[in-house]
Short mmCIF file of C-alpha atoms in Angstrom, two decimals:
data_model
loop_
_atom_site.label_atom_id
_atom_site.label_comp_id
_atom_site.label_asym_id
_atom_site.label_seq_id
_atom_site.Cartn_x
_atom_site.Cartn_y
_atom_site.Cartn_z
CA MET A 1 123.70 66.75 230.59
CA ALA A 2 120.11 66.90 231.22
CA GLY A 3 119.40 69.46 232.96
CA THR A 4 119.80 73.34 232.41
CA LEU A 5 123.48 75.22 233.44
CA GLN A 6 123.05 77.64 235.00
CA THR A 7 124.25 80.94 233.98
CA LEU A 8 127.40 82.30 234.58
CA ILE A 9 128.55 86.06 235.09
CA LEU A 10 132.19 87.44 234.61
CA SER A 11 133.21 90.61 235.26
CA PRO A 12 136.31 91.21 232.75
CA ALA A 13 139.68 93.25 233.23
CA THR A 14 139.23 95.21 229.73
CA SER A 15 136.71 96.49 227.29
CA THR A 16 137.26 94.35 224.60
CA THR A 17 134.22 92.71 223.60
CA VAL A 18 134.99 88.54 222.95
CA ARG A 19 132.13 86.64 220.74
CA LEU A 20 132.69 82.59 221.49
CA ARG A 21 130.74 80.71 219.46
CA PRO A 22 130.43 76.32 220.41
CA ARG A 23 133.46 74.03 218.49
CA ASN A 24 130.52 71.72 218.97
CA VAL A 25 126.97 70.79 218.85
CA ARG A 26 126.25 68.53 221.88
CA PHE A 27 122.77 66.92 222.59
CA SER A 28 121.22 65.36 226.40
CA SER A 29 120.19 62.59 227.79
CA ARG A 30 116.74 62.34 225.83
CA GLY A 31 118.24 63.26 222.01
CA ASP A 32 117.71 66.79 221.87
CA ARG A 33 119.97 69.04 220.07
CA LEU A 34 121.15 71.59 223.15
CA SER A 35 122.30 76.14 221.74
CA VAL A 36 124.61 77.24 222.54
CA CYS A 37 124.28 81.06 222.96
CA PRO A 38 126.89 83.56 222.39
CA VAL A 39 129.55 84.95 225.68
CA LYS A 40 130.07 87.76 225.13
CA ILE A 41 132.61 89.65 227.44
CA GLY A 42 132.45 93.67 227.38
CA PRO A 43 133.25 96.61 229.86
CA HIS A 44 130.75 95.85 231.99
CA ARG A 45 128.58 92.74 232.30
CA SER A 46 128.08 89.65 230.13
CA THR A 47 125.81 87.08 230.73
CA LEU A 48 126.04 83.73 228.99
CA ARG A 49 122.34 82.33 228.78
CA PRO A 50 121.75 78.98 229.45
CA ILE A 51 121.31 76.66 227.38
CA ARG A 52 118.34 75.14 226.18
CA ALA A 53 117.36 72.03 225.13
CA CYS A 54 115.53 71.74 221.17
CA GLU A 55 113.51 70.23 219.66
CA ALA A 56 115.60 68.08 216.86
CA SER A 57 114.00 68.88 213.72
CA SER A 58 114.38 72.26 213.74
CA GLY A 59 117.00 72.56 211.96
CA GLN A 60 119.00 75.52 213.41
CA VAL A 61 121.79 76.20 215.70
CA GLY A 62 121.83 78.76 217.65
CA GLY A 63 120.42 82.26 216.52
CA ASN A 64 116.90 82.28 218.36
CA ASP A 65 116.26 79.02 218.99
CA TYR A 66 117.28 79.61 222.90
CA ALA A 67 114.23 82.26 223.49
CA PRO A 68 111.02 81.00 225.39
CA LYS A 69 109.17 79.74 222.38
CA THR A 70 105.42 82.06 222.88
CA PRO A 71 101.33 81.29 220.47
CA GLY A 72 100.78 83.34 217.92
CA LYS A 73 99.02 85.68 218.15
CA VAL A 74 94.91 84.53 216.96
CA LYS A 75 93.96 87.98 215.23
CA VAL A 76 90.35 88.24 214.68
CA GLY A 77 89.21 90.82 211.84
CA ASN A 78 85.95 93.15 212.79
CA PRO A 79 83.18 92.03 211.15
CA PHE A 80 82.10 94.43 209.61
CA SER A 81 85.81 95.57 207.84
CA LYS A 82 85.87 92.30 206.87
CA PHE A 83 82.50 92.34 204.62
CA VAL A 84 83.14 95.58 203.26
CA ALA A 85 86.74 94.86 202.19
CA ASP A 86 84.89 91.19 200.17
CA ASN A 87 82.42 94.01 198.85
CA PHE A 88 84.02 96.70 198.87
CA LEU A 89 83.19 97.69 194.15
CA PRO A 90 79.21 97.34 194.92
CA LEU A 91 79.16 99.18 197.82
CA ALA A 92 80.98 102.21 196.49
CA LEU A 93 78.76 102.36 193.30
CA ILE A 94 75.57 102.38 195.74
CA GLY A 95 77.16 105.09 198.09
CA GLY A 96 77.93 106.99 194.77
CA VAL A 97 74.33 106.67 193.86
CA ALA A 98 72.64 107.74 197.57
CA LEU A 99 75.15 110.48 197.57
CA GLY A 100 73.86 111.83 194.30
CA LEU A 101 70.11 110.98 195.55
CA ALA A 102 71.02 112.60 198.71
CA ASN A 103 72.67 115.92 197.78
CA PRO A 104 73.42 116.43 194.27
CA THR A 105 74.81 120.00 194.58
CA LEU A 106 77.82 118.46 194.91
CA GLY A 107 77.77 115.68 191.87
CA CYS A 108 76.55 118.86 189.22
CA LEU A 109 80.16 120.64 190.54
CA ALA A 110 81.79 117.90 189.91
CA ASP A 111 80.41 117.63 186.43
CA ARG A 112 81.06 120.91 185.89
CA TYR A 113 84.39 120.56 186.36
CA TYR A 114 85.28 117.14 184.19
CA LEU A 115 85.89 115.66 187.62
CA SER A 116 84.06 111.68 186.02
CA LYS A 117 86.88 112.72 182.92
CA PHE A 118 89.67 112.92 185.11
CA SER A 119 88.33 109.36 187.15
CA THR A 120 88.38 107.57 183.69
CA PHE A 121 91.65 109.85 183.05
CA GLY A 122 92.43 107.78 186.25
CA ILE A 123 91.18 104.10 185.65
CA PHE A 124 93.81 103.94 182.70
CA ILE A 125 96.44 104.88 184.23
CA ILE A 126 96.70 102.59 186.40
CA SER A 127 95.63 100.77 183.13
CA GLY A 128 98.70 101.54 182.24
CA LEU A 129 100.75 100.49 185.33
CA THR A 130 99.52 97.65 186.02
CA LEU A 131 99.66 96.73 182.30
CA ARG A 132 102.53 93.47 182.53
CA SER A 133 104.51 93.05 179.62
CA GLY A 134 102.98 89.44 179.46
CA GLU A 135 99.87 90.80 179.17
CA ILE A 136 99.78 92.40 175.99
CA GLY A 137 101.89 89.12 174.63
CA ALA A 138 98.52 87.19 176.11
CA ALA A 139 95.82 89.59 174.75
CA ALA A 140 97.51 88.34 171.16
CA GLU A 141 96.75 84.96 171.91
CA ALA A 142 94.42 85.58 172.70
CA TRP A 143 93.25 87.42 169.30
CA PRO A 144 89.90 85.19 168.62
CA VAL A 145 88.55 85.59 172.15
CA GLY A 146 89.36 89.32 170.78
CA MET A 147 87.56 89.32 167.60
CA PHE A 148 84.05 87.95 168.67
CA GLY A 149 84.60 91.02 171.44
CA LEU A 150 84.08 93.50 169.21
CA GLY A 151 81.33 91.69 166.57
CA SER A 152 79.34 91.43 169.53
CA ILE A 153 79.82 94.42 170.61
CA LEU A 154 79.07 96.67 167.41
CA LEU A 155 77.80 94.27 165.37
CA PHE A 156 75.68 91.41 166.79
CA THR A 157 74.25 93.34 170.18
CA PRO A 158 72.98 95.69 168.08
CA TYR A 159 69.58 93.69 166.35
CA PHE A 160 68.90 93.88 170.33
CA SER A 161 66.99 96.83 169.75
CA LYS A 162 64.99 95.68 167.17
CA LEU A 163 63.15 93.40 170.57
CA ILE A 164 63.56 96.71 172.25
CA LEU A 165 61.01 98.73 170.70
CA GLN A 166 58.46 96.01 170.57
CA ILE A 167 58.02 96.89 173.80
CA GLN A 168 54.95 99.53 174.56
CA LEU A 169 55.75 101.79 176.50
CA GLN A 170 54.36 105.13 177.90
CA PRO A 171 56.67 108.07 177.89
CA GLN A 172 58.34 106.31 174.60
CA GLU A 173 61.38 107.41 174.56
CA PHE A 174 62.62 105.05 177.94
CA VAL A 175 61.94 102.30 174.98
CA THR A 176 63.71 104.41 172.31
CA GLY A 177 66.67 105.69 174.84
CA LEU A 178 66.81 101.26 175.41
CA ALA A 179 67.10 100.55 172.04
CA LEU A 180 69.84 103.68 171.79
CA PHE A 181 71.41 102.38 174.81
CA SER A 182 72.04 98.84 173.17
CA CYS A 183 73.58 100.08 169.50
CA MET A 184 76.55 102.31 171.50
CA PRO A 185 79.87 100.00 172.11
CA THR A 186 81.02 99.42 175.42
CA THR A 187 81.40 100.94 178.36
CA LEU A 188 84.82 103.44 178.25
CA SER A 189 86.38 102.02 181.77
CA SER A 190 83.70 100.20 183.46
CA GLY A 191 84.60 96.70 181.70
CA VAL A 192 88.15 97.23 182.13
CA ALA A 193 88.35 97.86 185.98
CA LEU A 194 86.15 95.24 186.22
CA THR A 195 88.19 93.26 184.48
CA GLN A 196 90.98 94.54 186.66
CA LEU A 197 89.53 93.33 189.62
CA ALA A 198 88.26 89.65 188.48
CA GLY A 199 92.28 89.11 187.66
CA GLY A 200 91.51 88.63 183.98
CA ASN A 201 93.11 89.40 180.88
CA SER A 202 92.89 93.88 181.22
CA ALA A 203 95.18 93.31 178.80
CA LEU A 204 92.30 91.85 176.40
CA ALA A 205 89.35 93.57 177.92
CA LEU A 206 91.51 97.64 177.43
CA ALA A 207 92.86 96.23 173.71
CA MET A 208 88.65 95.69 173.25
CA THR A 209 87.38 98.53 174.75
CA VAL A 210 90.36 101.10 172.34
CA ILE A 211 89.02 99.51 169.20
CA SER A 212 84.82 98.69 170.07
CA ASN A 213 84.84 103.38 170.95
CA LEU A 214 86.98 103.93 168.07
CA LEU A 215 85.69 101.65 165.21
CA GLY A 216 82.42 103.16 167.49
CA ILE A 217 82.03 106.33 165.99
CA LEU A 218 82.14 105.13 162.64
CA LEU A 219 79.55 102.11 162.94
CA VAL A 220 77.27 103.95 165.35
CA PRO A 221 75.45 105.95 162.95
CA PHE A 222 74.78 102.53 160.72
CA SER A 223 73.80 100.85 163.90
CA ILE A 224 70.88 102.99 164.57
CA SER A 225 70.14 104.45 160.67
CA LYS A 226 68.97 100.43 160.30
CA PHE A 227 67.68 99.69 163.54
CA ILE A 228 66.24 102.06 164.93
CA ALA A 229 65.49 105.02 162.00
CA ASP A 230 64.82 103.09 159.25
CA GLY A 231 67.42 104.48 156.36
CA VAL A 232 66.89 108.29 158.63
CA GLY A 233 70.37 109.28 158.75
CA VAL A 234 72.16 110.62 161.67
CA THR A 235 74.78 113.23 161.74
CA VAL A 236 77.13 111.80 165.09
CA PRO A 237 80.14 114.66 166.33
CA THR A 238 82.84 112.41 164.89
CA LYS A 239 85.62 115.31 165.08
CA GLN A 240 84.34 115.87 169.09
CA LEU A 241 84.28 111.86 170.13
CA PHE A 242 87.33 110.96 168.40
CA LYS A 243 88.61 113.25 170.21
CA SER A 244 87.21 112.81 173.60
CA LEU A 245 88.90 109.07 173.48
CA VAL A 246 92.20 109.84 172.20
CA LEU A 247 92.33 112.32 175.55
CA THR A 248 90.47 109.77 177.92
CA LEU A 249 91.89 106.44 177.25
CA LEU A 250 94.78 106.24 174.50
CA ILE A 251 97.10 108.88 176.33
CA PRO A 252 96.34 108.42 179.67
CA LEU A 253 97.29 104.45 178.82
CA ILE A 254 100.43 104.68 177.42
CA LEU A 255 102.00 107.13 179.76
CA GLY A 256 100.60 104.45 182.07
CA LYS A 257 103.32 102.02 180.57
CA ILE A 258 105.38 103.74 179.22
CA LEU A 259 105.92 104.81 183.99
CA ARG A 260 105.97 101.72 184.91
CA GLU A 261 108.14 100.72 181.61
CA SER A 262 110.79 103.46 182.76
CA PHE A 263 111.03 103.10 186.63
CA ARG A 264 110.94 99.93 188.18
CA GLY A 265 111.32 100.65 191.30
CA LEU A 266 107.25 101.85 190.72
CA ALA A 267 106.29 98.86 188.21
CA ASP A 268 107.28 97.27 191.32
CA PHE A 269 104.98 98.94 193.96
CA VAL A 270 102.44 98.27 191.83
CA ASP A 271 102.32 94.70 191.45
CA ASP A 272 102.93 94.92 195.48
CA ASN A 273 99.64 96.56 196.21
CA ARG A 274 97.71 95.78 192.96
CA LYS A 275 94.94 95.56 195.52
CA LEU A 276 94.75 99.08 196.63
CA PHE A 277 94.70 100.25 192.58
CA SER A 278 92.15 98.20 192.40
CA ARG A 279 90.10 100.60 195.08
CA ILE A 280 91.04 103.45 193.64
CA SER A 281 90.05 101.85 190.67
CA ALA A 282 87.17 101.52 192.37
CA VAL A 283 86.12 104.74 193.67
CA PHE A 284 87.12 106.05 190.07
CA LEU A 285 84.50 104.18 188.78
CA SER A 286 81.72 105.84 191.60
CA LEU A 287 82.51 109.06 190.51
CA VAL A 288 80.73 107.78 187.64
CA PRO A 289 76.67 106.75 189.01
CA TRP A 290 77.54 109.66 191.35
CA ILE A 291 78.34 112.66 188.46
CA GLN A 292 75.21 111.13 185.99
CA VAL A 293 72.63 110.45 189.22
CA SER A 294 72.84 114.68 190.53
CA ARG A 295 72.42 115.50 186.86
CA SER A 296 69.45 113.50 186.72
CA ARG A 297 67.97 113.55 189.86
CA SER A 298 65.41 116.57 189.22
CA LEU A 299 64.76 114.58 185.76
CA LEU A 300 64.31 111.71 187.79
CA LEU A 301 62.06 113.36 190.24
CA MET A 302 59.15 114.71 187.27
CA VAL A 303 58.65 111.04 185.97
CA GLN A 304 56.02 108.32 187.74
CA PRO A 305 57.38 106.11 190.37
CA ALA A 306 56.00 102.93 188.15
CA MET A 307 57.47 104.47 184.88
CA PHE A 308 60.38 104.17 186.23
CA LEU A 309 60.54 101.13 188.19
CA VAL A 310 59.72 99.51 184.61
CA ALA A 311 62.19 101.25 182.49
CA ILE A 312 65.18 100.28 185.17
CA GLY A 313 63.24 96.89 184.96
CA MET A 314 63.83 97.05 181.59
CA GLY A 315 67.06 97.67 181.85
CA ILE A 316 67.69 95.13 184.26
CA VAL A 317 66.32 92.17 181.72
CA LEU A 318 68.66 93.71 178.52
CA HIS A 319 71.95 92.98 180.81
CA LEU A 320 70.80 89.79 181.49
CA ILE A 321 69.69 89.11 177.73
CA LEU A 322 74.05 90.46 177.05
CA LEU A 323 75.22 88.56 179.59
CA ALA A 324 73.17 85.50 178.70
CA PHE A 325 73.69 85.62 174.91
CA ASN A 326 77.91 85.86 175.18
CA SER A 327 78.21 83.82 177.88
CA PHE A 328 76.15 81.13 175.16
CA ALA A 329 77.84 82.39 172.68
CA LEU A 330 81.83 81.60 174.33
CA GLN A 331 80.84 78.49 175.38
CA CYS A 332 79.89 77.43 172.57
CA LEU A 333 82.26 78.42 170.45
CA SER A 334 85.11 76.81 173.22
CA THR A 335 83.62 73.97 172.81
CA VAL A 336 83.68 74.42 168.57
CA THR A 337 87.35 75.45 169.13
CA GLY A 338 88.83 72.73 171.10
CA GLY A 339 86.99 72.71 174.38
CA GLY A 340 88.78 72.53 177.49
CA GLN A 341 91.74 73.54 174.93
CA SER A 342 90.60 76.51 173.71
CA VAL A 343 91.26 79.50 174.12
CA PHE A 344 87.94 81.00 174.70
CA ALA A 345 87.66 77.93 177.77
CA LYS A 346 90.97 80.19 179.60
CA LYS A 347 89.10 81.93 182.50
CA GLU A 348 91.28 84.99 181.90
CA ASN A 349 90.07 85.40 178.39
CA ALA A 350 85.51 84.44 179.20
CA ASN A 351 86.13 87.03 182.18
CA ALA A 352 87.00 89.71 180.54
CA ALA A 353 85.19 88.78 176.88
CA LEU A 354 81.77 88.92 178.75
CA LEU A 355 82.18 91.60 180.91
CA VAL A 356 83.66 94.07 178.18
CA ALA A 357 81.29 92.45 175.87
CA SER A 358 77.95 93.05 177.82
CA GLN A 359 78.28 96.48 178.78
CA LYS A 360 77.01 99.91 176.64
CA THR A 361 78.48 103.33 177.40
CA LEU A 362 76.51 105.70 178.03
CA PRO A 363 78.94 109.04 177.99
CA VAL A 364 78.78 108.05 173.69
CA LEU A 365 74.82 107.69 174.11
CA VAL A 366 74.46 111.84 175.83
CA ALA A 367 77.23 112.66 172.62
CA VAL A 368 74.25 110.97 170.01
CA VAL A 369 71.25 112.48 171.25
CA GLU A 370 72.23 115.69 171.36
CA GLN A 371 72.53 115.63 168.69
CA LEU A 372 69.74 113.47 167.30
CA SER A 373 67.57 117.29 168.63
CA SER A 374 64.45 116.11 169.06
CA ALA A 375 64.98 113.70 166.33
CA PHE A 376 63.41 111.03 168.97
CA GLY A 377 61.12 112.35 171.37
CA GLU A 378 62.71 114.51 174.15
CA SER A 379 66.22 114.17 174.74
CA GLY A 380 66.24 113.94 178.32
CA LEU A 381 63.58 111.34 178.40
CA LEU A 382 65.28 109.34 175.95
CA VAL A 383 68.74 109.48 178.63
CA LEU A 384 66.71 108.91 181.39
CA PRO A 385 67.23 104.94 181.29
CA CYS A 386 69.84 104.52 180.18
CA VAL A 387 71.55 106.58 182.96
CA ALA A 388 69.37 103.60 185.14
CA ALA A 389 70.54 100.73 182.50
CA HIS A 390 74.19 102.80 182.81
CA LEU A 391 74.57 102.23 186.53
CA ILE A 392 71.81 98.49 187.05
CA GLN A 393 75.10 96.48 184.47
CA ILE A 394 77.97 98.28 186.45
CA ILE A 395 76.70 97.25 189.77
CA MET A 396 75.16 93.97 188.56
CA ASP A 397 78.43 93.03 187.06
CA SER A 398 80.22 93.89 190.36
CA PHE A 399 78.25 91.47 192.39
CA LEU A 400 78.63 89.12 189.42
CA VAL A 401 82.75 89.56 189.91
CA ASN A 402 82.32 89.43 193.60
CA PHE A 403 81.27 85.83 192.88
CA TRP A 404 84.40 84.68 190.79
CA MET A 405 86.85 86.17 193.25
CA ARG A 406 85.34 84.21 196.51
CA LYS A 407 84.90 81.23 194.54
CA ASP A 408 88.28 81.80 193.53
CA ALA A 409 89.65 82.43 197.27
CA ALA A 410 87.23 79.68 198.13
CA SER A 411 89.22 77.42 195.29
CA ASP A 412 92.87 78.40 196.36
CA SER A 413 92.00 77.80 199.64
CA VAL A 414 90.67 74.27 199.23
CA LYS A 415 93.96 73.93 197.06
CA VAL A 416 96.16 75.30 200.33
CA ALA A 417 94.55 72.84 202.94
#
C-alpha cells in the first residue's frame, strides 16, 4: 500500500458505537510501518482517518502516530528575568539595604512588631519542612566536620579579635565593636539558608548553628573577658538569650520536621517545590538587613563617610580572613584524613562548614553590648560597624553561593551533553 487511503465516511443505521482496531500491522512499500486509527461508527457520522506511514523506529502502534508532527517551539527567556532568577538572593539582600536607607519608617515599624524574629522563625520552619531523614544520617556521618565547625566558631576565630584591636582608628568603638563581633557564634539563619541554596549538607549546618549558639551563651563571656577586656568581668543575659534561641531556632525546626513526617502530601509538595521554598527563605533573610539598616540609618548619617567606609573595609577584610582560614583548615584536614575519600572532602559538608563557620551573628552581639553599660564606649558606635560587617558577610556569601550554583549547573550541562 504505497499511498495514503482516502477517508471513508459512513452513515450508520444504528446509534451503537463500535470501535474497530486493526489486527495486523502492515508496512508500506518503503518498509515504514503503517498506523491505523480506530473506526468510530456513531449516531451521526464517523471518520476513518487516513493511514499514514510512520517511522519504523518510533516503537508505537496506533495512538497518536497519525497526528502531524509539529516542530517544537523554541522558548526564549527574558534576559532580565533570567538575571533576577540567577541572582535572586544577592538582589534581595541589596534591595533590603537600599529600602532601609531610602525609607526607614517601614523597617522601624517592622522591628517594633518583631518581624525579624518572625523571619528567623520562618527560615527554620522551612528548614524543618525540607529536612529529609536521610540528611540527618548524613549529618551524623559528618560529625568530624561539625566538630571542626564548632571549634572554629567558638574557639579559633575569637583569636582574631587580638589582631583587630591592633588597628588604630577613630572612633575606637569601631575597632572594639568588630573585635567583639569576632567572638560571637554563627548567624542564626543566614548560614543555614545559604547552605540550603548551595545544595550543601543543610542538616549539618542546622546542627552547627543550634549547638554553637547554645554553647555560645556560656563561652562568649569568657572569650570577651580573655581577648578584649583583659580580665574585666562581663555579664551576658544567659536566661533571656537561651529562651530566645529555643523559641526562634529549636521550636520552629522541630515543628517543621513534625509537619513533614505527619503529612506525606506536604512532604511531597515541599520536595517538588524546593526552589520555591529556597526563594521564600531568601525573602525572609532579606528582612534582616532591611530592618537593621532602617534602625541604624540615623546613626549612619552621623558618622563621617570616610570613617564608615574604613569600617566597611575592615568588615570585608575580617570576613575574607575567616573564609580563607576555614577553607585552608578544611583543605588540610581533608588531606590528612584520606584525601578525596575523606568526609572533609565531600562538597556538601565542606560548603556547609565554610559558610556557617565563617559568619558571625548580630543579635547576640547586640544583646551583649546592651549589658556592657558603655564599658567599651558608646553602644551605638560599637554596634554600627558590626551591622555593616553582618550585611557584608551575607552579601559576599550570597555571591559565593551563586558562583557555586552556576558552576554546578555548567558541570551538569556538560555531563548531559
